[in-house]
Amino acid sequence: MRGMRKTRLLGLVACIAVVGIIAATVAGCASAPSKAAAQYKAGTYTAKAKGIHGDVAVTVKFSDSAILEIKVGENEETAGIGEVALKKLPEEIVKGQTLDIDVVSGATVSSKALLDAVADCVKQAGGNVEALKSKKAAAMVAGSAIEKTADVVVIGGGGAGLSAAVSAAQAGAKVILIEKSEALGGNTIRAGGAYNAVDPKRQNAVKMTKPLMDNLKTYLDYKSSDFGEYGPTLDVLQQQIKDYLASGSDTLFDSIELHMIQTYLGGKRVDLKGNEIHGKIDLVRTLCTNSPKSIEWLESLGLSFSDNISTVLGALWPRTHGTNYPVGTGFIKILSANAEKLGVEIMLETKAEDLILDKGRVVGVKAKKTDGTSVTLMASKGVIMATGGFGANPEMRAKYNTYWPSLPLTMPTTNTPNATGDGIVMGEKAGADLFGMGFIQLMPSSHPVTGSLGGGVWGSAEDQVFVNEQGKRFVNEYAERDVLASAALKQTHALFYIICDKNTCGISPDGKNGWGDNIEDLVKTKSIYRADTLEGLEAQLGMPKGALVAQIATYNSYIDQGKDPDFGKANFGRKIEVGPFYATPRSPSVHHTMGGLAIDKEAHVLDKSGKVISGFYAAGETAGGVNAGNRLGGNAIPSAIVYGRIAGANAAAGK
Ligand code: ADP
């Protein structure tokens, strides 16, 4: 997670929306109240209600018969989807003169806060809140069918889709992007924002720790004859390590080959049926080689990256970057601004339903707008599928899972509700092969109730310490996510606590975590626990007396030794020693679906015989083959950006 990042340039989402109508318009609406009955005490009223990151304030203007205008004040709701909810809902309330408005998917808390605050104003104005809540808005009416053509059509407006759209437009293509939800962003905007890349310029500031050095030397023990197609890559890596050791350098070692081998080993898994899987080497090489180049590309588009390098949970090596924006918001903000600048036509609330084929070539897409309007988009050069994964589709998870002995339908997820696997289903219908569908990543450290990533405090993987309800460590916190999730699921109540202190929690100077959650609020709601001493913390958590104190003392002594004899933690950060101390309860939830449409390194979608399906490209979580059995933390966003760029450029060139 990038919960540790300190810089928050976009901490305040200045979402000041004003939505208004003139009374005459209301009087003319089918749903407008009768002019005769004075429903409200005309005037302007203000109220606020609790959003996801503090209060959402509204100012509502009433005539005696209508809600005329809703102004939303400054707030800190999540940039992107929360912002969209606070713009869209006031429009719908004023238009329909109703409070029976659907919340925006993925922004439930912000939506409810807005509705509650407006309801409060209605009450102050003497209106009947209950009547407005049960008053149906006029049913949506489908418009006349929309038909358009473009060179390239992109389906999905997350990191991969936006990268594809920008790169195709940069190459001169006319691009239409459709997105089924009310806002761009997908999982990318709500992810931690971690981005792995080999980057000597920034990594030069990082020193090798003793455990990292020991860890690096273990790569010399492998035999390239055991590494199949990765054998030559291992050979190169081993020579690099030997040269590095001979140099006596104490600056962090890294190379494209190490990133490749870690992605390979981290993803090489055997499922419950005994099938082995690993990342396709061409795809892994393309990811690792192009991920640093894509930082430069994003920088050229205006995205600024922090110089801090750390290890996001499950990344295995300190090569994780973050942007100077909260969590994943910077990627979407900058990419969407560039898409707009380059003339990409973006159609929101437009859900792709089927691909259009002509003699085996994908030539377009059939879609539907939320109001039922049918949309047909023809693409002369290519269609790019970038609809993300199926983490929010429990039935599809259950259908494909072959890795976890049990994956209850009720298991929560970190994902947007829109991650329902649509592109995989559409692609398969068009003849695409699927790769690695049985492998689903659980995020070990999710909120135990909501399953979301936010609501906690912790630093990078180096700094994290996991203890169970008995106050005991149970795993190498620097391991892969499937290893961590599996160990967490074996603890009582599948629950554990991340322990950190004043220095290692990554709390910003204004008292927030990387998601913008207010620390004081989190303490109040028992989303996290805080105490001046470890004794105080263990008492709050109901752990056996002395257990946490002893465990942390032992952990700190391992940092002095540079070795963890209990669980072999493969890299250490700082000791846990400066109060206040914090504990964040966590439990695994569904995070990333590794399987998807089979692609080659040019982002072409492949059919079951391995042949390219003409006119069809895929990128990001909807594509399979890179991450195989387990994705390294921090590899998802670069994968979306790298393959999005490739798909966009190739589709634009008709390649
Ligand atoms: P990636 O990281 O691969 O880009 P994301 O989850 O960030 O994945 O983005 C995928 C986007 O695709 C989401 O915004 C999601 O709402 C959108 N999407 C999913 N299914 C459809 C569909 N059928 N039509 C249009 N957009 C879709």
XYZ file of C-alpha atoms and ligand atoms in Angstrom:
682
model
C 0.000 0.000 0.000
C 1.002 3.569 -0.416
C -0.502 4.319 2.962
C 2.955 5.396 3.957
C 3.291 8.150 1.446
C 3.604 11.523 3.016
C 3.132 13.891 0.111
C -0.492 14.613 -0.599
C -0.708 17.326 -3.163
C -4.311 16.600 -3.854
C -5.442 16.045 -0.302
C -8.327 18.402 -0.632
C -10.803 17.691 -3.334
C -12.303 21.061 -3.861
C -15.605 19.786 -5.105
C -17.831 22.806 -5.243
C -20.798 21.940 -7.344
C -23.723 24.172 -7.973
C -26.833 22.699 -9.417
C -29.829 24.847 -10.049
C -33.003 25.277 -12.002
C -35.354 28.122 -12.472
C -38.745 27.752 -10.900
C -40.451 27.995 -14.254
C -38.631 24.902 -15.433
C -39.743 23.008 -12.373
C -43.302 24.101 -12.804
C -43.168 22.758 -16.334
C -41.798 19.337 -15.339
C -44.031 16.330 -15.157
C -42.681 15.646 -11.669
C -42.982 19.223 -10.423
C -45.162 19.882 -7.441
C -48.293 21.904 -7.816
C -47.675 25.627 -7.647
C -50.612 26.110 -5.323
C -49.340 24.056 -2.364
C -46.567 25.735 -0.366
C -44.306 22.817 0.353
C -41.316 24.711 1.692
C -40.481 27.873 3.551
C -38.691 29.607 0.681
C -35.088 30.437 1.520
C -31.584 29.031 1.715
C -30.594 26.379 4.240
C -27.315 24.658 5.049
C -26.485 21.280 6.560
C -23.704 18.767 6.659
C -23.399 15.013 6.993
C -20.523 12.634 7.481
C -18.815 11.544 4.271
C -15.939 9.151 3.852
C -13.282 11.717 4.797
C -15.101 14.198 6.996
C -18.180 16.317 6.467
C -20.014 17.000 3.237
C -21.666 20.405 3.483
C -24.549 21.567 1.299
C -26.458 24.782 0.820
C -29.919 24.291 -0.616
C -32.165 26.997 -1.994
C -35.943 26.491 -1.950
C -38.891 28.330 -3.435
C -42.188 27.600 -1.728
C -42.767 24.742 -4.124
C -39.404 23.392 -5.267
C -35.790 22.626 -4.508
C -34.147 25.232 -6.694
C -30.434 24.813 -6.230
C -27.953 22.637 -4.361
C -24.433 23.859 -3.710
C -21.883 21.397 -2.387
C -19.174 22.970 -0.261
C -15.518 22.022 0.094
C -14.973 18.437 1.112
C -12.376 15.732 0.939
C -14.299 12.901 -0.670
C -12.157 10.595 -2.789
C -11.103 12.318 -5.969
C -12.848 10.707 -8.896
C -15.827 8.654 -7.946
C -16.758 10.545 -4.743
C -16.456 13.796 -6.633
C -18.746 12.419 -9.328
C -21.392 11.432 -6.783
C -21.399 14.931 -5.346
C -21.930 16.394 -8.803
C -24.437 13.905 -10.154
C -26.792 13.492 -7.210
C -27.633 17.200 -6.792
C -28.508 17.296 -10.497
C -30.830 14.333 -10.102
C -32.455 15.676 -6.926
C -33.211 19.015 -8.530
C -34.336 17.478 -11.808
C -36.617 14.894 -10.216
C -37.575 16.910 -7.080
C -37.050 13.702 -5.166
C -34.734 12.148 -2.595
C -35.308 8.662 -3.982
C -32.004 8.687 -5.834
C -29.725 5.703 -6.346
C -26.320 6.047 -4.731
C -23.395 6.126 -7.144
C -21.776 2.694 -7.235
C -18.391 2.779 -5.582
C -19.247 6.010 -3.750
C -21.954 4.851 -1.370
C -20.761 6.793 1.669
C -20.302 10.077 -0.202
C -23.709 9.624 -1.886
C -25.463 8.939 1.413
C -23.786 11.928 3.054
C -25.050 14.187 0.283
C -28.587 12.777 0.479
C -28.635 13.090 4.292
C -27.442 16.682 4.201
C -30.036 17.645 1.590
C -32.730 15.835 3.606
C -31.714 17.904 6.617
C -32.190 21.094 4.573
C -35.587 19.871 3.370
C -36.577 19.367 6.993
C -35.350 22.819 7.967
C -37.431 24.245 5.115
C -40.496 22.492 6.504
C -40.624 19.949 3.678
C -41.736 16.344 4.003
C -38.565 14.255 3.838
C -40.355 10.915 3.871
C -42.599 11.939 0.983
C -39.565 13.028 -1.047
C -37.799 9.767 -0.246
C -40.666 7.728 -1.586
C -41.330 9.890 -4.607
C -40.136 8.101 -7.696
C -38.104 10.106 -10.155
C -39.460 10.032 -13.680
C -38.421 6.730 -15.245
C -35.411 6.970 -17.506
C -36.340 6.939 -21.144
C -34.040 5.450 -23.719
C -32.959 7.938 -26.357
C -32.705 7.153 -30.029
C -30.024 4.659 -30.934
C -26.511 6.063 -31.185
C -24.210 4.948 -33.964
C -20.658 6.196 -34.280
C -17.419 5.230 -35.924
C -13.837 5.739 -34.839
C -10.424 4.340 -35.634
C -10.087 2.822 -32.177
C -12.726 1.985 -29.581
C -11.551 1.421 -26.007
C -13.793 -0.395 -23.538
C -13.158 0.557 -19.909
C -11.881 3.760 -18.362
C -9.383 2.576 -15.734
C -5.584 2.772 -15.951
C -5.297 0.419 -18.926
C -8.162 1.885 -20.964
C -7.083 5.488 -20.444
C -3.460 4.655 -21.288
C -4.642 2.906 -24.433
C -6.844 5.837 -25.410
C -4.076 8.391 -24.833
C -1.479 6.370 -26.686
C -3.803 5.717 -29.650
C -4.735 9.396 -29.791
C -1.061 10.399 -29.585
C -0.545 8.254 -32.662
C -3.200 10.280 -34.451
C -6.170 7.929 -34.133
C -9.750 9.044 -33.610
C -10.652 7.345 -30.346
C -13.877 6.671 -28.472
C -13.662 5.312 -24.927
C -16.711 3.872 -23.187
C -17.003 3.377 -19.462
C -19.938 1.695 -17.787
C -19.898 3.595 -14.517
C -20.538 7.255 -13.784
C -16.834 8.006 -13.493
C -13.477 7.032 -14.888
C -10.989 5.261 -12.648
C -12.001 1.641 -12.035
C -9.842 -0.237 -9.584
C -6.868 1.914 -10.586
C -8.188 4.983 -8.776
C -9.020 3.064 -5.606
C -5.849 0.941 -5.548
C -2.926 1.946 -3.383
C -1.205 3.514 -6.408
C 1.962 1.429 -6.066
C 4.102 1.220 -9.205
C 7.101 -1.110 -9.498
C 9.931 -0.102 -11.796
C 13.675 -0.540 -11.930
C 14.814 3.048 -11.632
C 18.488 3.621 -10.749
C 17.947 7.376 -10.601
C 15.650 7.062 -7.588
C 16.868 3.720 -6.202
C 20.399 5.093 -5.760
C 19.274 6.681 -2.516
C 18.386 3.258 -1.037
C 20.979 1.220 0.847
C 21.181 -2.570 0.866
C 20.198 -3.968 4.261
C 21.817 -7.147 5.547
C 18.684 -9.273 5.043
C 18.313 -7.915 1.501
C 21.939 -8.801 0.778
C 21.353 -12.331 2.145
C 18.173 -12.500 0.100
C 20.028 -11.413 -3.067
C 22.693 -14.076 -2.597
C 20.022 -16.807 -2.586
C 19.498 -16.146 -6.306
C 23.015 -17.520 -6.853
C 21.845 -20.892 -5.509
C 19.312 -21.449 -8.291
C 20.198 -23.527 -11.355
C 19.230 -22.102 -14.712
C 18.465 -25.632 -15.915
C 15.514 -25.597 -13.455
C 14.197 -22.323 -14.832
C 13.006 -23.446 -18.264
C 12.557 -20.479 -20.619
C 13.709 -18.180 -17.793
C 17.112 -19.970 -17.607
C 19.004 -17.413 -19.742
C 17.469 -14.567 -17.709
C 18.674 -16.213 -14.493
C 22.157 -16.583 -16.009
C 22.297 -12.847 -16.705
C 20.995 -12.042 -13.224
C 23.561 -14.281 -11.538
C 26.396 -12.561 -13.389
C 24.995 -9.155 -12.395
C 24.888 -10.234 -8.748
C 28.460 -11.554 -8.856
C 29.662 -8.274 -10.391
C 27.732 -6.320 -7.786
C 29.168 -8.320 -4.876
C 32.677 -7.909 -6.309
C 32.143 -4.136 -6.506
C 31.614 -3.876 -2.744
C 28.745 -1.420 -3.301
C 26.244 -0.850 -0.520
C 23.712 0.881 -2.790
C 20.577 -1.115 -3.511
C 21.022 -3.692 -6.268
C 18.308 -3.953 -8.890
C 17.940 -4.942 -12.529
C 15.269 -5.724 -15.112
C 16.326 -9.380 -14.797
C 15.767 -9.387 -11.009
C 12.335 -7.844 -11.498
C 11.595 -10.511 -14.147
C 12.798 -13.419 -12.019
C 10.874 -12.178 -8.989
C 7.728 -11.761 -11.096
C 8.287 -15.289 -12.419
C 8.960 -16.925 -9.037
C 6.274 -14.858 -7.313
C 3.768 -15.974 -9.936
C 4.804 -19.609 -10.369
C 2.138 -21.588 -8.549
C 0.404 -24.958 -8.572
C -3.365 -24.998 -8.200
C -5.516 -27.428 -6.215
C -5.772 -29.691 -9.261
C -1.987 -29.913 -9.597
C -1.718 -27.591 -12.614
C 1.391 -25.428 -12.614
C 1.379 -21.928 -13.998
C 3.913 -19.160 -14.461
C 4.033 -15.816 -16.253
C 4.721 -15.951 -19.995
C 8.283 -14.755 -20.422
C 7.589 -12.397 -23.333
C 4.870 -10.711 -21.335
C 6.958 -10.491 -18.168
C 9.953 -9.087 -20.052
C 7.742 -6.517 -21.760
C 6.304 -5.441 -18.408
C 9.647 -5.162 -16.609
C 11.443 -3.436 -19.486
C 8.690 -0.951 -20.218
C 7.599 -0.121 -16.712
C 10.467 2.392 -16.184
C 9.829 3.846 -19.657
C 6.184 4.285 -18.793
C 7.146 6.409 -15.779
C 8.873 8.730 -18.239
C 5.803 8.665 -20.473
C 3.514 9.498 -17.558
C 5.884 12.263 -16.493
C 5.763 13.666 -20.012
C 1.982 13.788 -19.633
C 2.340 15.771 -16.415
C 2.215 13.117 -13.683
C 4.742 13.769 -10.949
C 6.260 10.833 -9.088
C 7.636 10.916 -5.572
C 11.355 10.202 -5.183
C 10.631 7.830 -2.298
C 11.296 4.194 -3.075
C 9.919 1.475 -0.818
C 8.343 -1.962 -1.014
C 4.593 -2.216 -1.261
C 3.217 -5.325 0.446
C 4.129 -8.392 -1.607
C 6.457 -6.586 -4.047
C 9.523 -8.519 -2.793
C 12.028 -5.720 -3.495
C 12.347 -1.969 -2.916
C 11.332 -0.725 -6.359
C 7.871 0.596 -5.561
C 7.125 4.153 -6.637
C 4.187 6.371 -5.864
C 2.926 9.565 -7.417
C 2.566 12.847 -5.586
C -1.185 12.274 -5.405
C -3.264 10.255 -2.945
C -3.352 6.534 -3.719
C -4.263 5.796 -7.389
C -5.896 9.145 -8.166
C -2.932 10.756 -9.955
C -2.883 8.191 -12.766
C -6.536 8.774 -13.598
C -6.442 12.541 -13.168
C -3.510 12.989 -15.534
C -4.482 10.354 -18.084
C -8.064 11.587 -18.343
C -6.910 15.208 -18.708
C -4.616 14.139 -21.547
C -7.316 12.028 -23.178
C -9.586 15.049 -23.188
C -6.840 17.297 -24.553
C -6.142 14.848 -27.366
C -9.804 14.774 -28.379
C -10.704 11.291 -27.114
C -14.473 11.027 -26.947
C -15.422 9.626 -23.545
C -18.871 8.103 -23.093
C -19.707 7.443 -19.442
C -22.542 5.195 -18.248
C -22.123 3.209 -21.444
C -21.770 -0.503 -20.886
C -20.246 -2.700 -23.565
C -22.331 -5.825 -24.035
C -21.032 -7.559 -27.131
C -18.273 -7.371 -29.660
C -19.180 -7.081 -33.326
C -17.305 -9.493 -35.552
C -16.916 -9.563 -39.292
C -15.297 -12.694 -40.743
C -13.415 -13.327 -37.518
C -12.212 -9.730 -37.147
C -13.418 -7.570 -34.256
C -14.882 -4.472 -35.905
C -16.947 -2.832 -33.217
C -18.929 -3.052 -30.031
C -22.580 -3.038 -29.028
C -23.246 -1.151 -25.835
C -26.073 0.274 -23.786
C -26.354 3.528 -21.898
C -27.766 3.465 -18.360
C -31.041 4.909 -19.654
C -31.330 2.009 -22.092
C -30.183 3.863 -25.215
C -28.539 1.428 -27.561
C -25.059 2.328 -28.771
C -23.206 0.844 -31.728
C -19.587 1.814 -32.162
C -17.637 0.698 -35.209
C -13.840 0.678 -35.081
C -11.937 0.699 -38.362
C -8.600 -0.152 -36.744
C -9.230 -1.958 -33.502
C -11.147 -2.542 -30.296
C -9.244 -2.550 -27.007
C -10.691 -4.456 -24.075
C -9.717 -2.866 -20.760
C -12.614 -3.743 -18.488
C -10.542 -4.903 -15.499
C -11.011 -8.124 -13.569
C -13.892 -10.016 -11.940
C -13.091 -9.514 -8.255
C -16.561 -8.048 -7.616
C -18.371 -10.938 -9.303
C -18.695 -13.663 -6.626
C -20.327 -16.187 -8.963
C -17.558 -15.834 -11.527
C -14.951 -16.131 -8.754
C -16.592 -19.328 -7.563
C -16.827 -20.677 -11.107
C -13.132 -20.255 -11.836
C -11.305 -20.451 -8.499
C -8.906 -23.391 -8.409
C -6.380 -21.934 -5.983
C -8.134 -21.265 -2.681
C -9.710 -24.233 -0.924
C -12.586 -21.971 -0.001
C -13.587 -18.594 -1.347
C -16.985 -17.745 0.155
C -19.388 -15.835 -2.095
C -19.711 -13.364 0.764
C -16.007 -12.576 0.936
C -15.714 -8.806 0.586
C -13.482 -7.156 -1.980
C -11.267 -4.119 -2.348
C -12.668 -3.701 -5.868
C -15.044 -1.310 -7.539
C -18.475 -2.976 -7.879
C -17.914 -2.654 -11.641
C -15.153 -5.276 -11.722
C -17.500 -7.982 -12.956
C -15.431 -9.638 -15.674
C -17.537 -8.333 -18.598
C -14.590 -8.099 -20.985
C -13.525 -11.651 -20.294
C -17.016 -12.929 -21.085
C -17.293 -10.789 -24.252
C -13.797 -11.769 -25.355
C -14.396 -15.458 -24.838
C -17.575 -15.225 -26.922
C -15.462 -13.674 -29.686
C -13.177 -16.723 -29.630
C -10.451 -15.600 -27.216
C -8.450 -18.064 -25.187
C -8.374 -17.555 -21.415
C -5.234 -17.835 -19.315
C -4.869 -18.521 -15.580
C -8.500 -17.961 -14.629
C -8.301 -20.077 -11.449
C -5.883 -17.744 -9.669
C -7.371 -14.971 -7.583
C -5.368 -12.669 -5.364
C -6.534 -11.986 -1.844
C -5.273 -8.768 -0.311
C -4.036 -9.927 3.091
C -4.452 -6.567 4.778
C -8.002 -5.460 4.091
C -10.566 -3.951 6.429
C -12.144 -6.909 8.273
C -15.708 -5.694 7.694
C -15.756 -3.685 4.477
C -12.904 -5.528 2.749
C -11.533 -2.190 1.554
C -7.944 -1.028 1.585
C -8.480 2.158 3.551
C -9.281 2.657 7.208
C -5.879 1.698 8.594
C -2.338 2.870 9.230
C 0.887 1.195 8.269
C 4.136 1.816 6.440
C 5.886 -0.061 3.673
C 6.430 -3.837 3.834
C 9.860 -3.339 5.428
C 8.247 -1.569 8.372
C 5.189 -3.752 8.825
C 4.770 -6.211 11.685
C 1.805 -8.590 11.708
C 0.598 -10.152 14.962
C -2.424 -12.341 15.615
C -4.967 -11.986 18.411
C -2.508 -13.659 20.773
C 0.077 -10.960 20.032
C 2.319 -13.375 18.112
C 3.904 -12.909 14.711
C 2.998 -15.656 12.250
C 4.650 -14.907 8.891
C 7.467 -13.186 7.000
C 5.739 -9.871 6.380
C 7.958 -9.300 3.315
C 6.555 -12.382 1.523
C 4.174 -12.622 -1.448
C 0.519 -11.723 -0.967
C -0.792 -15.266 -1.392
C 1.635 -16.461 1.293
C 0.508 -13.659 3.612
C -3.209 -14.176 2.915
C -2.946 -17.902 3.418
C -1.149 -17.409 6.755
C -3.688 -14.771 7.825
C -6.635 -17.043 7.040
C -5.192 -19.617 9.457
C -5.243 -17.198 12.427
C -8.134 -17.056 14.882
C -11.050 -15.234 13.203
C -8.789 -14.900 10.132
C -7.770 -11.670 11.826
C -4.463 -10.012 12.523
C -3.142 -6.606 13.478
C -0.558 -4.494 11.702
C 1.530 -2.856 14.410
C 3.351 0.382 13.776
C 4.633 3.348 15.743
C 4.901 7.083 15.397
C 7.688 6.755 12.827
C 6.526 3.772 10.802
C 2.789 4.397 10.393
C 3.078 6.823 7.483
C 0.709 9.361 9.017
C 0.861 12.711 7.222
C 1.595 15.911 9.132
C -2.105 16.807 8.865
C -3.079 13.581 10.640
C -4.209 11.412 7.734
C -3.329 8.088 6.172
C -2.602 7.674 2.453
C -6.316 7.258 1.690
C -7.113 10.587 3.282
C -8.778 8.984 6.317
C -8.564 11.150 9.389
C -6.589 9.310 12.093
C -8.681 10.721 14.946
C -11.855 9.465 13.215
C -10.315 6.029 12.725
C -9.423 5.836 16.416
C -12.924 6.942 17.436
C -14.614 4.325 15.264
C -12.149 1.605 16.402
C -11.008 1.148 12.843
C -7.561 1.466 14.415
C -6.256 1.345 17.997
C -3.739 3.743 19.515
C -1.883 3.833 22.819
C 1.139 5.633 24.214
C 2.735 2.346 25.199
C 2.760 -1.185 23.819
C 1.385 -2.328 27.194
C -1.558 -0.005 26.679
C -2.064 -1.233 23.123
C -2.087 -4.925 24.033
C -4.568 -4.213 26.826
C -6.908 -2.470 24.353
C -6.630 -5.420 21.975
C -7.329 -7.958 24.749
C -4.083 -9.812 24.115
C -2.429 -11.954 26.830
C -0.544 -9.648 29.203
C 3.006 -9.018 28.032
C 2.590 -10.878 24.738
C 2.801 -7.903 22.386
C 5.514 -6.204 24.432
C 7.660 -9.347 24.294
C 6.945 -9.932 20.605
C 7.943 -6.416 19.572
C 11.092 -6.601 21.727
C 12.028 -9.812 19.919
C 11.232 -8.292 16.516
C 13.356 -5.218 17.290
C 16.242 -7.469 18.339
C 16.046 -9.206 14.933
C 16.521 -5.830 13.272
C 19.737 -5.432 15.308
C 20.846 -8.898 14.222
C 19.778 -8.336 10.595
C 18.108 -11.733 10.681
C 14.678 -13.119 11.543
C 15.186 -16.679 12.833
C 11.410 -17.153 13.318
C 9.951 -16.353 9.921
C 12.876 -15.206 7.796
C 11.573 -11.681 7.167
C 13.432 -10.842 3.994
C 13.935 -7.123 4.604
C 13.665 -4.865 7.624
C 12.804 -1.230 8.041
C 12.762 0.612 11.338
C 12.187 -0.650 14.859
C 8.815 -0.274 16.527
C 9.847 1.838 19.494
C 8.433 5.373 19.504
C 4.958 5.999 20.884
C 2.191 6.430 20.144
C 1.803 2.861 18.924
C -0.966 1.804 16.546
C -2.718 -1.454 15.654
C -4.874 -1.886 12.553
C -7.122 -4.977 12.455
C -6.988 -6.661 9.041
C -8.334 -9.733 7.262
C -7.980 -10.949 3.662
C -10.446 -9.898 0.948
C -10.597 -10.404 -2.812
C -8.250 -8.021 -4.582
C -7.097 -8.991 -8.076
C -8.028 -11.643 -10.577
C -4.887 -12.779 -12.332
C -6.573 -14.682 -15.159
C -8.040 -13.195 -18.298
C -7.901 -12.933 -22.069
C -4.739 -14.506 -23.477
C -2.568 -11.849 -25.101
C 0.826 -11.673 -26.758
C 3.448 -9.028 -26.021
C 1.880 -6.723 -28.593
C -1.395 -6.828 -26.595
C -3.152 -8.776 -29.364
C -5.832 -11.093 -28.044
C -5.142 -14.712 -28.954
C -7.600 -17.416 -29.886
C -7.521 -20.972 -28.586
C -4.959 -22.001 -31.172
C -2.669 -19.128 -30.187
C -3.469 -17.062 -33.284
C -4.092 -13.313 -33.118
C -7.753 -12.297 -33.346
C -7.606 -9.514 -35.851
C -8.675 -6.069 -34.633
C -8.780 -7.166 -30.990
C -6.455 -5.993 -28.184
C -6.560 -6.313 -24.394
C -4.673 -4.689 -21.540
C -4.641 -4.507 -17.757
C -6.436 -6.814 -15.358
C -8.719 -8.149 -18.074
C -5.696 -9.750 -19.768
C -3.998 -12.878 -18.422
C -0.452 -14.146 -18.725
C 1.778 -11.703 -16.862
C 1.007 -12.401 -13.243
C 0.037 -16.062 -13.491
C -0.532 -17.610 -10.024
C 0.217 -14.603 -7.828
C 0.836 -11.013 -8.798
C 3.622 -9.083 -7.113
C 2.268 -6.113 -5.185
C 2.957 -3.015 -7.275
C 2.958 -4.823 -10.651
C -0.708 -4.155 -11.505
C -0.585 -0.470 -12.359
C 2.577 -0.719 -14.489
C 1.010 -3.691 -16.245
C -2.125 -1.662 -17.019
C -0.110 1.323 -18.231
C 2.497 -0.635 -20.215
C 0.017 -2.884 -22.014
C -2.509 -0.058 -22.403
C 0.130 1.994 -24.202
C 1.127 -0.909 -26.414
C -2.479 -1.757 -27.268
C -3.252 1.870 -28.098
C -0.213 2.342 -30.318
C -0.725 -0.963 -32.133
C -4.442 -0.456 -32.640
C -3.819 3.056 -33.997
C -1.279 1.639 -36.428
C -3.573 -1.252 -37.331
C -0.707 -3.560 -36.345
P -7.338 -1.777 -15.279
O -6.421 -1.552 -14.123
O -7.069 -3.043 -15.961
O -7.438 -0.595 -16.153
P -9.688 -0.951 -13.851
O -10.514 -1.699 -12.890
O -8.890 0.192 -13.327
O -8.791 -1.986 -14.629
O -10.638 -0.331 -14.982
C -11.587 -1.100 -15.663
C -12.762 -0.192 -16.030
O -13.619 -0.860 -16.951
C -13.641 0.191 -14.847
O -13.745 1.592 -14.773
C -14.977 -0.463 -15.144
O -16.089 0.273 -14.667
C -14.967 -0.525 -16.650
N -15.861 -1.558 -17.219
C -16.068 -2.810 -16.746
N -16.944 -3.460 -17.520
C -17.303 -2.603 -18.515
C -18.189 -2.687 -19.623
N -18.900 -3.788 -19.863
N -18.301 -1.617 -20.440
C -17.606 -0.476 -20.199
N -16.771 -0.337 -19.155
C -16.604 -1.382 -18.321
